[in-house]
Short mmCIF file of C-alpha atoms and ligand atoms in Angstrom, two decimals:
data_model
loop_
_atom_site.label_atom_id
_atom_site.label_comp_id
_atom_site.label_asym_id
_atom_site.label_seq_id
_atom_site.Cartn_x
_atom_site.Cartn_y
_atom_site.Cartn_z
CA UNK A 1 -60.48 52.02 76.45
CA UNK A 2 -61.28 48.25 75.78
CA UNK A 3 -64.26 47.78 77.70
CA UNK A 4 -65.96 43.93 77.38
CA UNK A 5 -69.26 44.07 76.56
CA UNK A 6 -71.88 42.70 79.21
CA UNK A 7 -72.71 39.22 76.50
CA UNK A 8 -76.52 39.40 76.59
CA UNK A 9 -76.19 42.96 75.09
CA UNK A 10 -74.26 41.98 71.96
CA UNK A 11 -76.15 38.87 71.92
CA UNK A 12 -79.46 40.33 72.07
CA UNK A 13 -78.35 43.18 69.56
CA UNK A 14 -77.31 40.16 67.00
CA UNK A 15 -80.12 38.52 67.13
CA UNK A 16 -82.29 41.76 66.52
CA UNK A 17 -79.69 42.31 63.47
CA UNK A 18 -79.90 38.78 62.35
CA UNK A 19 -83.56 38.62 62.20
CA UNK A 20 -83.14 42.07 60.72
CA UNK A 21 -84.96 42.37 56.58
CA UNK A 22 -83.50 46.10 56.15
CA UNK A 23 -80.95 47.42 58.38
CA UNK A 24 -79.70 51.64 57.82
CA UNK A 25 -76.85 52.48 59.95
CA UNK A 26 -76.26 56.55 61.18
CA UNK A 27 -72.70 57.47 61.64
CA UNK A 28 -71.53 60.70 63.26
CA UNK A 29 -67.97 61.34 64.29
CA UNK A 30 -67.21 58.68 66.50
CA UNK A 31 -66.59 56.42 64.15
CA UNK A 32 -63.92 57.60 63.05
CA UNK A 33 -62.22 58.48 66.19
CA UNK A 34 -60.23 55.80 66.42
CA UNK A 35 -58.84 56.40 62.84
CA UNK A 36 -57.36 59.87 64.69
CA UNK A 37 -59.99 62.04 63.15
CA UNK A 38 -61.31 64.10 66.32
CA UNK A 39 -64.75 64.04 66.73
CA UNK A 40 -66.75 67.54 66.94
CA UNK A 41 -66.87 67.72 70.20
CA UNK A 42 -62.91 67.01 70.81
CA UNK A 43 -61.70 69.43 68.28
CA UNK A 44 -62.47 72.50 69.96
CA UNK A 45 -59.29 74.52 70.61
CA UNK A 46 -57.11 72.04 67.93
CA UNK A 47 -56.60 74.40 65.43
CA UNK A 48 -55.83 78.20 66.48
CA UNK A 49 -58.01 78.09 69.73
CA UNK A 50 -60.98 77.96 67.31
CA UNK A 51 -64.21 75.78 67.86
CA UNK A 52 -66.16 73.75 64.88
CA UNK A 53 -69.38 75.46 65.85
CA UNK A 54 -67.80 78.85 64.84
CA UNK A 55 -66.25 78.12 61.95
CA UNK A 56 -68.74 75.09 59.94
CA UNK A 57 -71.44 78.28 59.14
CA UNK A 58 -71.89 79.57 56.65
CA UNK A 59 -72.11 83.18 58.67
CA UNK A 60 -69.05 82.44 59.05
CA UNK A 61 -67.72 81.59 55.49
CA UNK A 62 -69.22 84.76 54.08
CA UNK A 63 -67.66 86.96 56.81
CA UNK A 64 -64.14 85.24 56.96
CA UNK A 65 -64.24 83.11 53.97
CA UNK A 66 -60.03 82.80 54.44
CA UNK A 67 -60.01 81.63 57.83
CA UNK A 68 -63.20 78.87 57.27
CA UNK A 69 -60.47 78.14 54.21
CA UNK A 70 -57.36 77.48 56.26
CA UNK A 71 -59.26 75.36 58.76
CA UNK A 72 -60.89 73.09 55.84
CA UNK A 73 -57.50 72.89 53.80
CA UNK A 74 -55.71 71.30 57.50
CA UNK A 75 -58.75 68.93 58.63
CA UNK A 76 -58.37 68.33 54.59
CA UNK A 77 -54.75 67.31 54.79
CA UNK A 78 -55.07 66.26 58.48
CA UNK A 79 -57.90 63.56 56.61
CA UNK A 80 -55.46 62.28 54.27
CA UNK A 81 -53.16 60.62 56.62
CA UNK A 82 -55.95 58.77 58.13
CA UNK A 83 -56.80 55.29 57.14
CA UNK A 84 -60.81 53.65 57.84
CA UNK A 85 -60.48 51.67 61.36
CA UNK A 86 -62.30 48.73 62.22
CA UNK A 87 -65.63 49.89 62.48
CA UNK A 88 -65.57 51.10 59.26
CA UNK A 89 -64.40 48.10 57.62
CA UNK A 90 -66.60 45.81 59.85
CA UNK A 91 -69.95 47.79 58.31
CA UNK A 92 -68.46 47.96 54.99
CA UNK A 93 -68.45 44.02 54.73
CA UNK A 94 -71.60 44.06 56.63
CA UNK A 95 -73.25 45.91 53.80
CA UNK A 96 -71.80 44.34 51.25
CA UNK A 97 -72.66 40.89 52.18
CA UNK A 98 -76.23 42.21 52.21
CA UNK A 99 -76.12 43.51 49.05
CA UNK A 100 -78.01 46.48 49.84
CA UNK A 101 -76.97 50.18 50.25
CA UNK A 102 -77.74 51.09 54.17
CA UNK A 103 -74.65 53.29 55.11
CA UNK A 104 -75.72 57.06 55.79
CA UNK A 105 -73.41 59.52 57.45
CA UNK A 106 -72.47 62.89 58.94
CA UNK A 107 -68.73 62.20 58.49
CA UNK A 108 -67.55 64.68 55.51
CA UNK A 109 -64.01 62.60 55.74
CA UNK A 110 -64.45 60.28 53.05
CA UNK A 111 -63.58 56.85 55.18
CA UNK A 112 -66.76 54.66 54.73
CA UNK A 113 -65.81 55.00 50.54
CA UNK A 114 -62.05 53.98 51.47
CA UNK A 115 -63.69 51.06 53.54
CA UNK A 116 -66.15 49.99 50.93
CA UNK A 117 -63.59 50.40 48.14
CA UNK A 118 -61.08 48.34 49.76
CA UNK A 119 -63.53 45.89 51.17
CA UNK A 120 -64.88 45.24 47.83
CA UNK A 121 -61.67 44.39 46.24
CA UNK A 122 -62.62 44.21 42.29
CA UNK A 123 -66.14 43.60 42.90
CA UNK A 124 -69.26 46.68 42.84
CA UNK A 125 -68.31 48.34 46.43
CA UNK A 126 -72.18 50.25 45.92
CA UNK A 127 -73.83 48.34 49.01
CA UNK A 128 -71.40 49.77 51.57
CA UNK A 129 -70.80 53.14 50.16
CA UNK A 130 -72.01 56.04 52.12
CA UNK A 131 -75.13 58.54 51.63
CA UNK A 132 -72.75 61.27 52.85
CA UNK A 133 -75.55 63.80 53.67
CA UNK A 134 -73.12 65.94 54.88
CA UNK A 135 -71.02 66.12 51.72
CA UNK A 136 -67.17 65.52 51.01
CA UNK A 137 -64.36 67.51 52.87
CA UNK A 138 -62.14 66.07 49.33
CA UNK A 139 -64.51 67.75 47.27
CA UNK A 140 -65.04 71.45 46.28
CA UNK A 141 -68.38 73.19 45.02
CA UNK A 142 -68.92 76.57 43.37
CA UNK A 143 -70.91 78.97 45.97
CA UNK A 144 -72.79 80.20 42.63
CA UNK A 145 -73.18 77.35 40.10
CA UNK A 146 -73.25 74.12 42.39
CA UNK A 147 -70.19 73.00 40.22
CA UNK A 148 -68.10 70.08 41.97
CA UNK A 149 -64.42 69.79 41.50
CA UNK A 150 -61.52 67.59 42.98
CA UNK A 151 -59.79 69.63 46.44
CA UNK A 152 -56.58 71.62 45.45
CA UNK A 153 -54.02 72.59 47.71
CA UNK A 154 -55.59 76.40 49.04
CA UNK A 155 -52.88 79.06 47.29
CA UNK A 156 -52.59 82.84 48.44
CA UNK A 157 -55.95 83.63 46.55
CA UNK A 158 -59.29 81.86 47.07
CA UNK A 159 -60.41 79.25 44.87
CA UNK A 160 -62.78 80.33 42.32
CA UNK A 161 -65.04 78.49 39.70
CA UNK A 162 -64.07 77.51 36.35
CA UNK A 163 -67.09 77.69 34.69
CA UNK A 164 -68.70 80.73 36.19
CA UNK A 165 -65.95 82.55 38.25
CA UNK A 166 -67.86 82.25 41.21
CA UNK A 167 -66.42 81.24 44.82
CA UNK A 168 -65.65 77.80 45.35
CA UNK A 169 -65.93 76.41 48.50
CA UNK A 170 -65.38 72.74 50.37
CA UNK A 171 -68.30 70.58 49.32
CA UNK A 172 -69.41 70.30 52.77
CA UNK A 173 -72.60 71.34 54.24
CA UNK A 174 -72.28 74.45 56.85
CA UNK A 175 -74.44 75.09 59.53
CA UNK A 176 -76.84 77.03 58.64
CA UNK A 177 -77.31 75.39 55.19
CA UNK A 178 -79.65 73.13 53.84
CA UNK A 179 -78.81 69.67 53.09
CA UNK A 180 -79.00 68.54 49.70
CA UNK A 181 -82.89 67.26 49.62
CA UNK A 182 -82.03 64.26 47.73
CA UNK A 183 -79.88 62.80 49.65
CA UNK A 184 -81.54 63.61 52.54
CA UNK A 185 -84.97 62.25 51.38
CA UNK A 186 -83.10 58.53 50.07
CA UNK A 187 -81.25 58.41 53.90
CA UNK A 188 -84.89 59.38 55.28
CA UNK A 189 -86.71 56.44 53.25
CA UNK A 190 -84.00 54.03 54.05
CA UNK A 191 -84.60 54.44 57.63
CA UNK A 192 -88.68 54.89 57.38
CA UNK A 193 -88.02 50.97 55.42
CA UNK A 194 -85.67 49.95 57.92
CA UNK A 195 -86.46 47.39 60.93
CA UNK A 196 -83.49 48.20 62.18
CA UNK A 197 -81.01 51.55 62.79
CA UNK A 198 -77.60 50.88 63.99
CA UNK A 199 -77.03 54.75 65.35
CA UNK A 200 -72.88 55.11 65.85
CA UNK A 201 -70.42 57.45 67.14
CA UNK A 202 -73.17 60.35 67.07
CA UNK A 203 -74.08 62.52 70.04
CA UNK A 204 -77.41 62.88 67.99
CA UNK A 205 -77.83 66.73 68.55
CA UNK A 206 -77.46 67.98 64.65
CA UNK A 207 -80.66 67.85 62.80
CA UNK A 208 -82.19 67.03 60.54
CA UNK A 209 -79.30 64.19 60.61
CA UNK A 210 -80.09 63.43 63.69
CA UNK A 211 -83.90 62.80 63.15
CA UNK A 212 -83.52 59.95 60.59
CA UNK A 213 -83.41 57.43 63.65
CA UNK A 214 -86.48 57.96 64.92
CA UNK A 215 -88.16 57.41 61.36
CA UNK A 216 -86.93 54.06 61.62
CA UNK A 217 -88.95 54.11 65.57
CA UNK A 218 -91.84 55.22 63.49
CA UNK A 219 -91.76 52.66 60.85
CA UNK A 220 -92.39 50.46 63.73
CA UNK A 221 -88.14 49.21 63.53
CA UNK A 222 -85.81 48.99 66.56
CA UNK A 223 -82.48 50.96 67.16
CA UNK A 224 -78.75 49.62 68.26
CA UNK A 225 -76.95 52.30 69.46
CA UNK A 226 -72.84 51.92 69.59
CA UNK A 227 -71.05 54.60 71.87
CA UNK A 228 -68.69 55.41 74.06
CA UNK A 229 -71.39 57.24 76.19
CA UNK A 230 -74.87 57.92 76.54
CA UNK A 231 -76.83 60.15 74.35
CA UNK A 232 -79.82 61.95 73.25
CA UNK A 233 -80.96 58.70 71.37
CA UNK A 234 -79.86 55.94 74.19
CA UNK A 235 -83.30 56.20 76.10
CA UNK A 236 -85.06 55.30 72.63
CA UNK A 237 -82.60 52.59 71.96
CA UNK A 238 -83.82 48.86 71.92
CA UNK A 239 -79.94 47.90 72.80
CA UNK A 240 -77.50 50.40 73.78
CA UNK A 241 -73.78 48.79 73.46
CA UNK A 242 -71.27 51.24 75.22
CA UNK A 243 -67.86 50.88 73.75
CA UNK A 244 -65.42 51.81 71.19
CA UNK A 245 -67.10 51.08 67.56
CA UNK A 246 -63.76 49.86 66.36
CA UNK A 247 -64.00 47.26 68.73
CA UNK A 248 -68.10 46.65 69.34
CA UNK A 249 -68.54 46.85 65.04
CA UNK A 250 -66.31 43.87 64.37
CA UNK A 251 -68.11 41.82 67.18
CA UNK A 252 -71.02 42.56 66.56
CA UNK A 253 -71.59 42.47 62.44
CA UNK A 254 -68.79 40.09 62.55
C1 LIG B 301 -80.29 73.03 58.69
C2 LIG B 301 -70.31 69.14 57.89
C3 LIG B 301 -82.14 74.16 57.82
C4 LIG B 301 -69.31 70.22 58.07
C5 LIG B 301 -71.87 69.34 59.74
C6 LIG B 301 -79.63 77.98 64.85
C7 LIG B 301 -79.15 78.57 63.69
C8 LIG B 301 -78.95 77.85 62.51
C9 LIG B 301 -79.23 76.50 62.50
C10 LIG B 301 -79.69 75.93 63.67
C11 LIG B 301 -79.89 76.63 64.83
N1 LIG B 301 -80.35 75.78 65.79
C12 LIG B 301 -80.45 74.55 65.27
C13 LIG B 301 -80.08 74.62 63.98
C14 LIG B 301 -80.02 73.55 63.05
C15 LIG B 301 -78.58 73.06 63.02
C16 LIG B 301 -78.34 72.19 64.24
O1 LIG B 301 -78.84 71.09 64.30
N2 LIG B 301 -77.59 72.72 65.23
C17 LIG B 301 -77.32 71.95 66.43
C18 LIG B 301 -75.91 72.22 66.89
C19 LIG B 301 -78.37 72.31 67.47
N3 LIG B 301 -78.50 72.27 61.82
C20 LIG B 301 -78.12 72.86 60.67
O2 LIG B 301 -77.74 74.01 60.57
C21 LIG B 301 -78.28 71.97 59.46
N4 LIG B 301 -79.02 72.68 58.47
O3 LIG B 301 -80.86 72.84 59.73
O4 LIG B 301 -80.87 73.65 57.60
C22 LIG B 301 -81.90 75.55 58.34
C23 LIG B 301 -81.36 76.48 57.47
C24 LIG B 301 -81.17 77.77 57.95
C25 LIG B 301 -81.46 78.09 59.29
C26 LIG B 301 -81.97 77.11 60.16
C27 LIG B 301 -82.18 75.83 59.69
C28 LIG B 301 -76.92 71.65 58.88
C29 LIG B 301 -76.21 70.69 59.81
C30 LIG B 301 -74.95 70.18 59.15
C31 LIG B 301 -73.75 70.92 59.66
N5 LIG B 301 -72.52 70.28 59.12
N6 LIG B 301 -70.80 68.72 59.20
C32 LIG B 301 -68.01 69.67 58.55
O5 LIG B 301 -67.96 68.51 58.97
O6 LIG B 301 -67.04 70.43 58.49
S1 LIG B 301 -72.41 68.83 61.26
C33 LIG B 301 -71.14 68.08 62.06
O7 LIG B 301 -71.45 68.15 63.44
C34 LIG B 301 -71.02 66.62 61.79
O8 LIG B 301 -71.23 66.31 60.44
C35 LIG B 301 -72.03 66.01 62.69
O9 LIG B 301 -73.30 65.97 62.12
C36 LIG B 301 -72.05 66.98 63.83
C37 LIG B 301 -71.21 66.45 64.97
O10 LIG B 301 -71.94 65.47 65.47
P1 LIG B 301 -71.32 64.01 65.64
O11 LIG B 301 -70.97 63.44 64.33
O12 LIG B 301 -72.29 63.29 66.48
O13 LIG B 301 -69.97 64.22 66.40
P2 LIG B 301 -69.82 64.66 67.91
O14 LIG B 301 -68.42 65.06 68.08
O15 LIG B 301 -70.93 65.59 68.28
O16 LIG B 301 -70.11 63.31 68.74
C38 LIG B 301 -69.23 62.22 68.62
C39 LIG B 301 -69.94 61.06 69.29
O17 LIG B 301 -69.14 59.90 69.14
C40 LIG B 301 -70.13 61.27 70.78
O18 LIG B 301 -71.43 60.81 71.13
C41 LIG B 301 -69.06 60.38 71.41
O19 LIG B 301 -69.49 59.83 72.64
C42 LIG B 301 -68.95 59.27 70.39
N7 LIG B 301 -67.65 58.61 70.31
C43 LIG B 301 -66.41 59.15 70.47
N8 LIG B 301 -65.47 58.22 70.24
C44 LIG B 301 -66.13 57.07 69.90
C45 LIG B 301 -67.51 57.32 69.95
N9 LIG B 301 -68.43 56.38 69.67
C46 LIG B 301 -67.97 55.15 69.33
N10 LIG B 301 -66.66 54.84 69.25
C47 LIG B 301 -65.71 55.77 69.54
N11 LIG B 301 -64.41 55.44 69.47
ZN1 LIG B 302 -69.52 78.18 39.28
#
């Protein structure tokens, strides 16, 4: 769904970027959409009838730690055959030509690195890659020790630890779980700092992710929202540009 954007909108929300200092952009699923990953909301039923919400907790992973399994090792290979679209590539140039980190996202499936690897050619790709609050669906972590390791394919037992034995587990965080506080507090400053938050693809309903907009309000900065509807965060938007981000990105950080 191509829709052309009404011009003052996209002009009004380039001028707020280009007069921008700081600018942090919040990504949810959305933005990937268009690279075939579905989005939260559109997965329900995808994979055996089941819905995210039920299995991305970590009630969940302790009671059927198998099932949780199988459903991360598919998105996991499901992931893999993706490529980053145009919104991801348009905001990993974006960032690089700033020179400053500003990506932060919700996405787990690795496409904002791909973007700012291959955007970056041989040069640093650091200013577009992500703060992936949310963690890595590639990655695993041990349940016990916090040890990371590379994904392997999921064999007929579970994955455990090499260093401690314990239960590993897709580096992701569950619902239920606490972000990692670093990570959170860096994407949190960013935005307090910003004067600007572009807010895309997210139906802003997952906290604390979904609170790291309005720091930027606080901090006295403006938000550009990019979406294919409305959302929680549209009334609080300075500019609300409704369209696909594979198409609005490129126009609009072009
Ligand atoms: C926490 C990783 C403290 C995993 C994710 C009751 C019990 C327990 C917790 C809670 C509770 N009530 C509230 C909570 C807190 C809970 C929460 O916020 N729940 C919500 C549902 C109310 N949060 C947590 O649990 C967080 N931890 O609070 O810790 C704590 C500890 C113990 C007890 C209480 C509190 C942890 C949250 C992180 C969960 N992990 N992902 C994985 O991916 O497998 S969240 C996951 O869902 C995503 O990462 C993302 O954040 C969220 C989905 O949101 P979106 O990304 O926005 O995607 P969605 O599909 O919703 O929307 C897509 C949007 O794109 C739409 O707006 C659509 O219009 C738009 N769109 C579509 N196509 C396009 C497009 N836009 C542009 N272009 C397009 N082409
Ligand atoms: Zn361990």
């Amino acid at each position: 769904m191509e829709r052309i954007l009404p011009h003052s909108e996209l002009e009004r929300a380039r001028e707020l970027i280009a007069g921008a200092e700081r600018v942090v952009a919040l990504t949810g699923a959305g933005i990937s959409a268009e690279s075939g990953v579905p989005t939260f909301r559109d997965a329900g039923g995808l994979w055996r009838n089941y819905r995210p919400e039920e299995l991305a907790t970590i009630g969940a992973f302790e009671r059927d730690p198998r099932t949780v399994w199988e459903w991360y090792a598919w998105r996991r290979g499901f992931v893999a055959e993706c490529e980053p679209n145009d919104g991801h590539r348009a905001l990993a140039r974006f960032f690089l030509r700033r020179g400053r980190e500003g990506i932060v996202t919700q996405n787990v499936d690795g496409l904002h690195t791909r973007a700012a690897l291959d955007a970056a050619g041989d040069g640093p790709p650091g200013a577009a890659l992500p703060i992936e609050i949310h963690g890595a669906i590639a990655r695993d972590r041990c349940n016990r020790c916090g040890q990371r390791a590379e994904a392997e394919p999921l064999g007929d037992s579970l994955p455990r630890c090499e260093a401690c034995g314990g239960m590993r587990r897709p580096d992701v965080v569950l619902f239920g779980e606490m972000l990692d506080s670093d990570l959170l507090a860096r994407a949190q400053s960013l935005a307090a700092r910003a004067d600007l938050c572009l807010v895309i693809g997210t139906s802003a309903v997952v906290h604390p992710a979904a609170g790291i907009p309005l720091a930027t309000l606080q901090g006295g900065g403006g938000i550009v929202e990019v979406n294919t509807e409305r959302t929680e965060l549209t009334g609080a938007a300075t500019v609300a540009l409704r369209g696909e981000a594979g198409v609005v990105l490129p126009a609009l950080l072009g």
